[in-house]
PDB file of C-alpha atoms and ligand atoms in Angstrom:
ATOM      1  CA  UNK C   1     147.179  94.646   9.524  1.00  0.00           C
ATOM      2  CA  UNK C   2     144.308  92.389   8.773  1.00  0.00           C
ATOM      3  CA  UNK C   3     145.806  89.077   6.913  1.00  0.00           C
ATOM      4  CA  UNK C   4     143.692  86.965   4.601  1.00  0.00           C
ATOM      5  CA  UNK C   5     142.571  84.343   7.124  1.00  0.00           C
ATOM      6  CA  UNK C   6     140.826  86.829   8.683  1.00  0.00           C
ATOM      7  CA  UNK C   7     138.431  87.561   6.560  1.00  0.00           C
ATOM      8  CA  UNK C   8     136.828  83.928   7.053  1.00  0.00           C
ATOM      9  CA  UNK C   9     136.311  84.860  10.676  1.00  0.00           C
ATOM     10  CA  UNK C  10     134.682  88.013   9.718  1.00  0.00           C
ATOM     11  CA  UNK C  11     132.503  86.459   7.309  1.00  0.00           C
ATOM     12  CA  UNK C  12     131.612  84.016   9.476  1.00  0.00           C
ATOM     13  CA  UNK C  13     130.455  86.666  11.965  1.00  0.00           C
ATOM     14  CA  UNK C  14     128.189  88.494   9.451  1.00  0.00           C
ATOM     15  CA  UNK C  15     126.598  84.780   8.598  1.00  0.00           C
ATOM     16  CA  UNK C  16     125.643  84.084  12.029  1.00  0.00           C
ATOM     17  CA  UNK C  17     124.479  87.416  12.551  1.00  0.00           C
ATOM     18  CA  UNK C  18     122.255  87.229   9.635  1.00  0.00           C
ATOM     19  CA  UNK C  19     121.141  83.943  10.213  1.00  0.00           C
ATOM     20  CA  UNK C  20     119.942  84.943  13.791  1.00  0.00           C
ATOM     21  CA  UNK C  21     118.142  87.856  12.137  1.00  0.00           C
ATOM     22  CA  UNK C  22     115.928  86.031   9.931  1.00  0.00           C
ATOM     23  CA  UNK C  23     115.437  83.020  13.037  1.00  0.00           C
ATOM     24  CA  UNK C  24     116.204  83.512  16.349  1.00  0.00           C
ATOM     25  CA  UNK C  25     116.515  79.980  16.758  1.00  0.00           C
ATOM     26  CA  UNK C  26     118.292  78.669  13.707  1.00  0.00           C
ATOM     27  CA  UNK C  27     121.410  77.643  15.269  1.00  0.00           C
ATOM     28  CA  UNK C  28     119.727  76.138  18.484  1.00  0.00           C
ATOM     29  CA  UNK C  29     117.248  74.382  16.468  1.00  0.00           C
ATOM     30  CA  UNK C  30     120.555  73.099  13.889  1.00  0.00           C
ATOM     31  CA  UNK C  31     122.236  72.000  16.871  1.00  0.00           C
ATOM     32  CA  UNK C  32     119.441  69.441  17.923  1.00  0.00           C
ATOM     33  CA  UNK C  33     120.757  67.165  15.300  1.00  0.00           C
ATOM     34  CA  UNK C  34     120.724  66.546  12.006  1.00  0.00           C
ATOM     35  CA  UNK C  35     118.324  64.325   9.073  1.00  0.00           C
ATOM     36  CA  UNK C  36     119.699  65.290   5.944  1.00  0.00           C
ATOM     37  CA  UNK C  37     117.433  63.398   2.936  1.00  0.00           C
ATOM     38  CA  UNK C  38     120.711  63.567   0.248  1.00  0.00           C
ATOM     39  CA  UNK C  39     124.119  62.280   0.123  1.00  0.00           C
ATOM     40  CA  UNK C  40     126.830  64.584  -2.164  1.00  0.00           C
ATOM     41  CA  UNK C  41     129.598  63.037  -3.377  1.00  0.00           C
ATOM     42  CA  UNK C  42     131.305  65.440  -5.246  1.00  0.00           C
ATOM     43  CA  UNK C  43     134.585  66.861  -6.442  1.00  0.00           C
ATOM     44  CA  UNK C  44     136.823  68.748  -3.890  1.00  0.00           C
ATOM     45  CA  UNK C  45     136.994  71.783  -6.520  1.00  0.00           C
ATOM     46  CA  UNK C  46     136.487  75.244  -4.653  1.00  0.00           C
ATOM     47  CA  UNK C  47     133.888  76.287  -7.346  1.00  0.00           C
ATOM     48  CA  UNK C  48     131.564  73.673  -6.233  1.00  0.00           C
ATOM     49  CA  UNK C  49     130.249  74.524  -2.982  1.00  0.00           C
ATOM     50  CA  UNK C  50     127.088  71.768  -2.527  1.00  0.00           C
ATOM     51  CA  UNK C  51     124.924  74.016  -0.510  1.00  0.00           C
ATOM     52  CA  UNK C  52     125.815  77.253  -2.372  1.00  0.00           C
ATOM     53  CA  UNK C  53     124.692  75.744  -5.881  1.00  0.00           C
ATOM     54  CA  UNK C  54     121.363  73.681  -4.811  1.00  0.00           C
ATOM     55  CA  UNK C  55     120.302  77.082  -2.791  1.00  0.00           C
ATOM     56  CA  UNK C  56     119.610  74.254   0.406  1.00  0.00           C
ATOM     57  CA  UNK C  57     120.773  75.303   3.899  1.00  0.00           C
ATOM     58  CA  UNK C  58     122.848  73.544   6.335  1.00  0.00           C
ATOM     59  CA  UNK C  59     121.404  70.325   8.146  1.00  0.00           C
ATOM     60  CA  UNK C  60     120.112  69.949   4.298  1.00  0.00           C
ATOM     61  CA  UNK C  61     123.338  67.568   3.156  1.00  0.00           C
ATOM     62  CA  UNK C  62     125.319  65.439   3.780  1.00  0.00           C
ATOM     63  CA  UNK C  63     128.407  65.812   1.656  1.00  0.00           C
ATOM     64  CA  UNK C  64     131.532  63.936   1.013  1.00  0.00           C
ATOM     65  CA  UNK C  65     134.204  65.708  -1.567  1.00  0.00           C
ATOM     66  CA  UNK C  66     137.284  64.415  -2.658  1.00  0.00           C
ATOM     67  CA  UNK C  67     139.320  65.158  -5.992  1.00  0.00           C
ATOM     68  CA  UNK C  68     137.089  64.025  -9.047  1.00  0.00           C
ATOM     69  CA  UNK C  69     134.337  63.169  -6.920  1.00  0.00           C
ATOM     70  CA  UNK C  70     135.406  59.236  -7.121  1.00  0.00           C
ATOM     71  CA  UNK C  71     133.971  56.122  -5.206  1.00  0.00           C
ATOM     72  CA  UNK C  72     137.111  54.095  -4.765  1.00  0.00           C
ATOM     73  CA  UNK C  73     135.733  50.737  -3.180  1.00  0.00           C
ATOM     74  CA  UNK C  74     139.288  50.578  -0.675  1.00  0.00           C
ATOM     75  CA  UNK C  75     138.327  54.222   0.418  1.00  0.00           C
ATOM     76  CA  UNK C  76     137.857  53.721   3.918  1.00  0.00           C
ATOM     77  CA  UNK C  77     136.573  57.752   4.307  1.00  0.00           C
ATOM     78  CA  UNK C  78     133.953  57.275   1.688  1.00  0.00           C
ATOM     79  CA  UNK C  79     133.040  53.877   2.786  1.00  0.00           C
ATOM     80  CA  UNK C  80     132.432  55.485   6.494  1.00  0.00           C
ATOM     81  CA  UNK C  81     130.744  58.417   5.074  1.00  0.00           C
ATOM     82  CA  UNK C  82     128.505  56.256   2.885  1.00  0.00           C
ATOM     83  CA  UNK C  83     127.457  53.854   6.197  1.00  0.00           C
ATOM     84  CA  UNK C  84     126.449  56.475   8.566  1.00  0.00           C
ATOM     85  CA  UNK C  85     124.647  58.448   5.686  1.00  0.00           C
ATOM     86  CA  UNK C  86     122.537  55.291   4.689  1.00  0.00           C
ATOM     87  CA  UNK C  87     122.590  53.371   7.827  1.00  0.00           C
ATOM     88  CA  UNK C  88     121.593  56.280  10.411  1.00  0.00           C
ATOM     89  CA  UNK C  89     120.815  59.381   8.441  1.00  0.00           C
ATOM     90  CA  UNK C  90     118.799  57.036   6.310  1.00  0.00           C
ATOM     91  CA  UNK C  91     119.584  59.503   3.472  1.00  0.00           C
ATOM     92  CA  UNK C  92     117.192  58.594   0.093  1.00  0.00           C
ATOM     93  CA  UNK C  93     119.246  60.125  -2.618  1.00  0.00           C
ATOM     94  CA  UNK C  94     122.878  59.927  -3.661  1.00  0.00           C
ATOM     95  CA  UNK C  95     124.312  62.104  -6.296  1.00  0.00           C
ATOM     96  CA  UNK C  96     127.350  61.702  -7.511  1.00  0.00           C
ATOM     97  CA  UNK C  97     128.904  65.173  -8.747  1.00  0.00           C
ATOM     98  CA  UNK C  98     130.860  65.877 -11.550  1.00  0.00           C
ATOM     99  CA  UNK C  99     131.781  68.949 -12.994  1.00  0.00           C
ATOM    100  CA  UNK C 100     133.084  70.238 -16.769  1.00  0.00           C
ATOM    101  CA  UNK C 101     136.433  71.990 -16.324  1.00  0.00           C
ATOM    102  CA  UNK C 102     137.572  69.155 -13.818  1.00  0.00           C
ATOM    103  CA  UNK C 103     141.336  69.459 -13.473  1.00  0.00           C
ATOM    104  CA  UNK C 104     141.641  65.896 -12.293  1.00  0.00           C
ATOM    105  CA  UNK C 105     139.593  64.729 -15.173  1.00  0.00           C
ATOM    106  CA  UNK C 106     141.577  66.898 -17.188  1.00  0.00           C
ATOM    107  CA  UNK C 107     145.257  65.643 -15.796  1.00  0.00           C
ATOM    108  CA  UNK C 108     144.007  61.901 -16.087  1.00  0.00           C
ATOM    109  CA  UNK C 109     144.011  62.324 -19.992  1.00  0.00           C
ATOM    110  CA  UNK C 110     147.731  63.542 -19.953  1.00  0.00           C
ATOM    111  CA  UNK C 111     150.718  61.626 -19.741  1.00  0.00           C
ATOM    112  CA  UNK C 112     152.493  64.096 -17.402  1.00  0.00           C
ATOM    113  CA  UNK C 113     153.460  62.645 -14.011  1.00  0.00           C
ATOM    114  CA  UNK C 114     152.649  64.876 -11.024  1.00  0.00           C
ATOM    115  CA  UNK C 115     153.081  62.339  -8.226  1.00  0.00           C
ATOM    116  CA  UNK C 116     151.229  60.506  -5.641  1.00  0.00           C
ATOM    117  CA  UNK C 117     147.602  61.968  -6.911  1.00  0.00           C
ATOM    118  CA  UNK C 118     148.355  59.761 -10.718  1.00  0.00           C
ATOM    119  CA  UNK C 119     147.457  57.179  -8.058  1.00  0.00           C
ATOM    120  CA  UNK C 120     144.108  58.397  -7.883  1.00  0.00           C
ATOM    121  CA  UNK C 121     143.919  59.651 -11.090  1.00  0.00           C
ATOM    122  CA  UNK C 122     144.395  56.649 -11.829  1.00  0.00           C
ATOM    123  CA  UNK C 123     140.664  55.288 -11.502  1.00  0.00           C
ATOM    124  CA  UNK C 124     139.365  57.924 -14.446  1.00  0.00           C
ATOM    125  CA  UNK C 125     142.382  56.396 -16.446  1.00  0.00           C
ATOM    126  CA  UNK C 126     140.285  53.440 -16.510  1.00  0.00           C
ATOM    127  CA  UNK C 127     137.311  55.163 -16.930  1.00  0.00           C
ATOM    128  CA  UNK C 128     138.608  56.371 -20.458  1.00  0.00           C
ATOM    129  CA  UNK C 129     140.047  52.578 -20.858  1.00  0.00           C
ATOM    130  CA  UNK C 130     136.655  51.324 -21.029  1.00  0.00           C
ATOM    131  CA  UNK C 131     135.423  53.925 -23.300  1.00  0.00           C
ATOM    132  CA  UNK C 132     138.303  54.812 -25.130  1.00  0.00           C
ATOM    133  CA  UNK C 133     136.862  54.297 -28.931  1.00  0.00           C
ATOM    134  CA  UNK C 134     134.154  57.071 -27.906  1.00  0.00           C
ATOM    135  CA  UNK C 135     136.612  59.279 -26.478  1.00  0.00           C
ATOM    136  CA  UNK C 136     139.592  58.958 -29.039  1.00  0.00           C
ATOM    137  CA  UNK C 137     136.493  59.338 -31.621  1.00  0.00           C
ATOM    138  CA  UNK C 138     135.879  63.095 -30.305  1.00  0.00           C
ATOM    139  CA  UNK C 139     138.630  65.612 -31.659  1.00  0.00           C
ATOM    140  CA  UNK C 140     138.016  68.706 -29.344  1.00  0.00           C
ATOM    141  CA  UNK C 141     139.921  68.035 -26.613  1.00  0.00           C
ATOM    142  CA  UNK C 142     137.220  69.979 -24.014  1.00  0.00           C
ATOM    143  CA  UNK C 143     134.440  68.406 -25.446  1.00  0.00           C
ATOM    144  CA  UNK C 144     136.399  64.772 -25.257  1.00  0.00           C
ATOM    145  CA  UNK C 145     137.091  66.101 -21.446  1.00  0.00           C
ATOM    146  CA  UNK C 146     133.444  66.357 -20.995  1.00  0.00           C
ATOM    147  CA  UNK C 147     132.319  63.616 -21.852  1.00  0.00           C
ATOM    148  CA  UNK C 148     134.974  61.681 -19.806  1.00  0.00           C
ATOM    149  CA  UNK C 149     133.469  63.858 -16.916  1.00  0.00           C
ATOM    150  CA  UNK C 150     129.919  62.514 -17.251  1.00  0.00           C
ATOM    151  CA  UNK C 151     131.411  58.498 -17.987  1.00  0.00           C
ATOM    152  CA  UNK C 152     133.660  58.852 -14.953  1.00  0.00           C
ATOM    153  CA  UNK C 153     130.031  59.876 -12.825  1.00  0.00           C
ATOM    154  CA  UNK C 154     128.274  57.190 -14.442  1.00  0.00           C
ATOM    155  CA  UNK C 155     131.006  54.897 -13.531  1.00  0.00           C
ATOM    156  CA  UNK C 156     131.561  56.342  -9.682  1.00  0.00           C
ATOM    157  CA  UNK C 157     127.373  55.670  -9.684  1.00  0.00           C
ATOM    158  CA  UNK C 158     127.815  52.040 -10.620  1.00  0.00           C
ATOM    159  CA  UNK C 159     130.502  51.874  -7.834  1.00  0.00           C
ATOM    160  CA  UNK C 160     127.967  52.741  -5.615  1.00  0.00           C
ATOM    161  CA  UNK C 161     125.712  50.570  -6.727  1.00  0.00           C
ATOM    162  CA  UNK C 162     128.463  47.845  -6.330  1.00  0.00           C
ATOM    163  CA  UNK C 163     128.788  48.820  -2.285  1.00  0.00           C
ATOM    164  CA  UNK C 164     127.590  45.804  -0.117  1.00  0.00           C
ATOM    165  CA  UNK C 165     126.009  49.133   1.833  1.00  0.00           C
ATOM    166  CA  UNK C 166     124.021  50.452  -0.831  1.00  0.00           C
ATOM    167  CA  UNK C 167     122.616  46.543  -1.601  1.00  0.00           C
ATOM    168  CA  UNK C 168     122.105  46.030   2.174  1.00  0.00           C
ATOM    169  CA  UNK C 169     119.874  48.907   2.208  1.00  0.00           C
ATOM    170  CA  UNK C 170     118.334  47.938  -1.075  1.00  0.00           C
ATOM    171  CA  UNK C 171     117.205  44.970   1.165  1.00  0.00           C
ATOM    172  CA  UNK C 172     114.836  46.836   3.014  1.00  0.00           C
ATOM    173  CA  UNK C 173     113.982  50.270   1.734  1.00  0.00           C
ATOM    174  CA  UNK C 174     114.272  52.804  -1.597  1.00  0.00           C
ATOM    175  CA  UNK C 175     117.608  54.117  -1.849  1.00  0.00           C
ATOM    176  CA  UNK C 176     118.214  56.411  -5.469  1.00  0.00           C
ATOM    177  CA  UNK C 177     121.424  57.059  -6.567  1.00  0.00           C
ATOM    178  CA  UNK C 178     121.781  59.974  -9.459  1.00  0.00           C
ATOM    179  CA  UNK C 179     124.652  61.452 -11.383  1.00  0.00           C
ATOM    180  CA  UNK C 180     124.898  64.863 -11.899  1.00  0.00           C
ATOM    181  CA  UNK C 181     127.635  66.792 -13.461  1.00  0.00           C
ATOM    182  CA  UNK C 182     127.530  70.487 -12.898  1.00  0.00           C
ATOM    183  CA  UNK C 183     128.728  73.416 -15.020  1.00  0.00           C
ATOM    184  CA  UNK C 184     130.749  76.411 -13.756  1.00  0.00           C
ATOM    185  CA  UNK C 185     130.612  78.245 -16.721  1.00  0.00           C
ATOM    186  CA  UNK C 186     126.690  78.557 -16.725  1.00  0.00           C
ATOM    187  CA  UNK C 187     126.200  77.340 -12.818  1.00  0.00           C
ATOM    188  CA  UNK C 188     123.971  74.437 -13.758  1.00  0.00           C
ATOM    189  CA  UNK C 189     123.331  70.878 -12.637  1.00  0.00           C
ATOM    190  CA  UNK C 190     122.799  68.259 -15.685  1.00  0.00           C
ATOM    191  CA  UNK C 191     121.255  65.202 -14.273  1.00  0.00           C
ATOM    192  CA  UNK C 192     122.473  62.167 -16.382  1.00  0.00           C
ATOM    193  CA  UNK C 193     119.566  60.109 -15.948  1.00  0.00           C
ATOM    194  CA  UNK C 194     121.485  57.518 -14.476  1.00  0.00           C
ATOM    195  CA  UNK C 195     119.072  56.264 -11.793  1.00  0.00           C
ATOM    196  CA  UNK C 196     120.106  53.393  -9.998  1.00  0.00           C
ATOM    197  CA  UNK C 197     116.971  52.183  -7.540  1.00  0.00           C
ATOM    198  CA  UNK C 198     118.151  48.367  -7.321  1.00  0.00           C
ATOM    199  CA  UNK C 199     120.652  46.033  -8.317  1.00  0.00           C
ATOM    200  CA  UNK C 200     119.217  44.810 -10.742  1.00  0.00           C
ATOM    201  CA  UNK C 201     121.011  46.952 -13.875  1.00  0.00           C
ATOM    202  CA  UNK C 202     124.446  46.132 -12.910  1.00  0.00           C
ATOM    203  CA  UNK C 203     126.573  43.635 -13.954  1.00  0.00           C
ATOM    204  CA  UNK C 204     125.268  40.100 -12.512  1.00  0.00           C
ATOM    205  CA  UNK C 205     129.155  39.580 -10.967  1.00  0.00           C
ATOM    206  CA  UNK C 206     128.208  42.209  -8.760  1.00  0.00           C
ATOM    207  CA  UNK C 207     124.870  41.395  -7.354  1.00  0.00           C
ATOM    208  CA  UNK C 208     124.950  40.287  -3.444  1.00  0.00           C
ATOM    209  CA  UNK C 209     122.122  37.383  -2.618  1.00  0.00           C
ATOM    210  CA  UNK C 210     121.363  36.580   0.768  1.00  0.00           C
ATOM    211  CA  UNK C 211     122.047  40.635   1.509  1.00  0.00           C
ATOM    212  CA  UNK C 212     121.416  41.362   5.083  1.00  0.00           C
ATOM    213  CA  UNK C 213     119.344  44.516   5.799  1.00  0.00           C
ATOM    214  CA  UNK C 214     121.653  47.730   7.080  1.00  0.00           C
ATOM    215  CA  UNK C 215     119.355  47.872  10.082  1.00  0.00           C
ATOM    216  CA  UNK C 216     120.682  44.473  11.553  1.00  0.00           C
ATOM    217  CA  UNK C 217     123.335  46.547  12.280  1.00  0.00           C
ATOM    218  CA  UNK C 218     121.670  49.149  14.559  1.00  0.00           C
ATOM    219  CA  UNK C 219     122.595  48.032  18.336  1.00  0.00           C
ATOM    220  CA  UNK C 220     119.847  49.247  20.626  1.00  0.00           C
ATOM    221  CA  UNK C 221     120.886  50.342  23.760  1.00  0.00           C
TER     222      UNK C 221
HETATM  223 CO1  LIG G 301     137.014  68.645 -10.126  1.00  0.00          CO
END
C-alpha cells in the first residue's frame, strides 16, 4: 500500500519529467550554479511557498524561512544565510515576508505558555510593546493581529537594516530591503513601502562609520 510520503516522490517524478519536457536542459543548466537577484525571509508557514506565490522558478531565490519570518540579530542561521546571499550571491533585494493569519503572530498576543517557541515569540512580544497604544486601540482582534503582522515586518526590516552585513554592503553597492506581508485568503503580496536603501533612516545608535566593504572579505585564490 502506497503511504503518504510517497506521494512526494511521485510528484517529484512528474516535476522533473515536465520540466525536461518544456527544456531539455533545465536541470543541467540549474546545476551550473546559481545567481539569485532576491533574498526571502519569510515565515516557515506551509501556505507560503516563495516560489509558488511570486510564479519565479528555482535558481530565482534565495530563501530563508523560519516561524514569523523574524531577523533575530543572535541567529547564527539567518546571519549565515544573510552573508553568503549579500556577500557572494550579491542578491539586490531583501523582502521580509509576513503573512495575515500568522499563528506565531497570533500566539505572541496570548498569554498561554506553549514552551520553548514563547522564546521566540518572544521578539513580536516586543514588537506589540513598542506599539502597544495602536494595537490595544484596535478592538477586532484579527484586524489588531494584522496589523501586528505588518509592525513585526517593518520591525524584522529595520533589523536588517541594523546587520553590520547589510551596512558593509551599503559601503559599496545598492542593496533594497522591502517588507511584504502576504495574504492567504486572497493569495496576494502587500508591499509596505518600507524601503530601506541606506542607513540613513534608522535610528543614529545604529549607524556603523568606518564600515568596511563586504568584498574585503572575498579571499582570492
Ligand atoms: Co506564519
Amino acid at each position: 500500500m502506497e503511504t503518504s510520503y510517497q506521494k512526494l516522490i511521485k510528484g517529484n517524478k512528474s516535476y522533473a519529467e515536465s520540466r525536461l519536457s518544456q527544456d531539455p536542459d533545465f536541470f543541467k543548466n540549474l546545476a551550473k550554479g546559481q545567481k539569485p537577484d532576491y533574498l526571502w525571509i519569510g515565515c516557515s508557514d506551509s501556505r507560503v511557498p516563495a516560489n509558488e506565490i511570486t510564479n519565479t522558478q528555482s535558481g530565482e531565490i534565495f530563501v530563508h524561512r523560519n516561524i514569523a519570518n523574524l531577523v533575530v540579530h543572535t541567529d547564527t542561521n539567518l546571519l549565515s544565510v544573510l552573508e553568503y546571499a549579500v556577500k557572494y550571491l550579491k542578491v539586490k533585494h531583501i523582502m521580509v515576508v509576513g503573512h495575515y493569519g500568522c499563528g506565531g503572530v497570533q500566539t505572541a498576543m496570548t498569554n498561554i505558555y506553549h514552551g520553548y517557541v514563547d522564546n521566540w515569540l518572544r521578539n513580536i512580544k516586543d514588537v506589540y510593546h513598542d506599539n502597544s497604544q495602536e494595537l490595544d486601540a484596535i478592538t477586532d482582534l484579527t484586524e489588531r493581529a494584522n496589523r501586528l503582522t505588518e509592525l513585526n515586518v517593518i520591525e524584522q526590516v529595520r533589523n536588517l537594516a541594523k546587520t553590520t552585513i547589510v551596512q558593509r554592503a551599503w559601503a559599496e553597492r545598492e542593496l533594497h530591503l522591502h517588507g511584504w506581508v502576504y495574504g492567504l485568503a486572497d493569495g496576494l503580496i502587500k508591499d509596505l513601502s518600507v524601503i530601506h536603501d541606506s542607513s540613513e533612516n534608522i535610528d543614529p545608535i545604529y549607524r556603523y562609520t568606518h564600515v568596511k566593504p563586504l568584498s574585503d572579505d572575498i579571499i582570492k585564490l
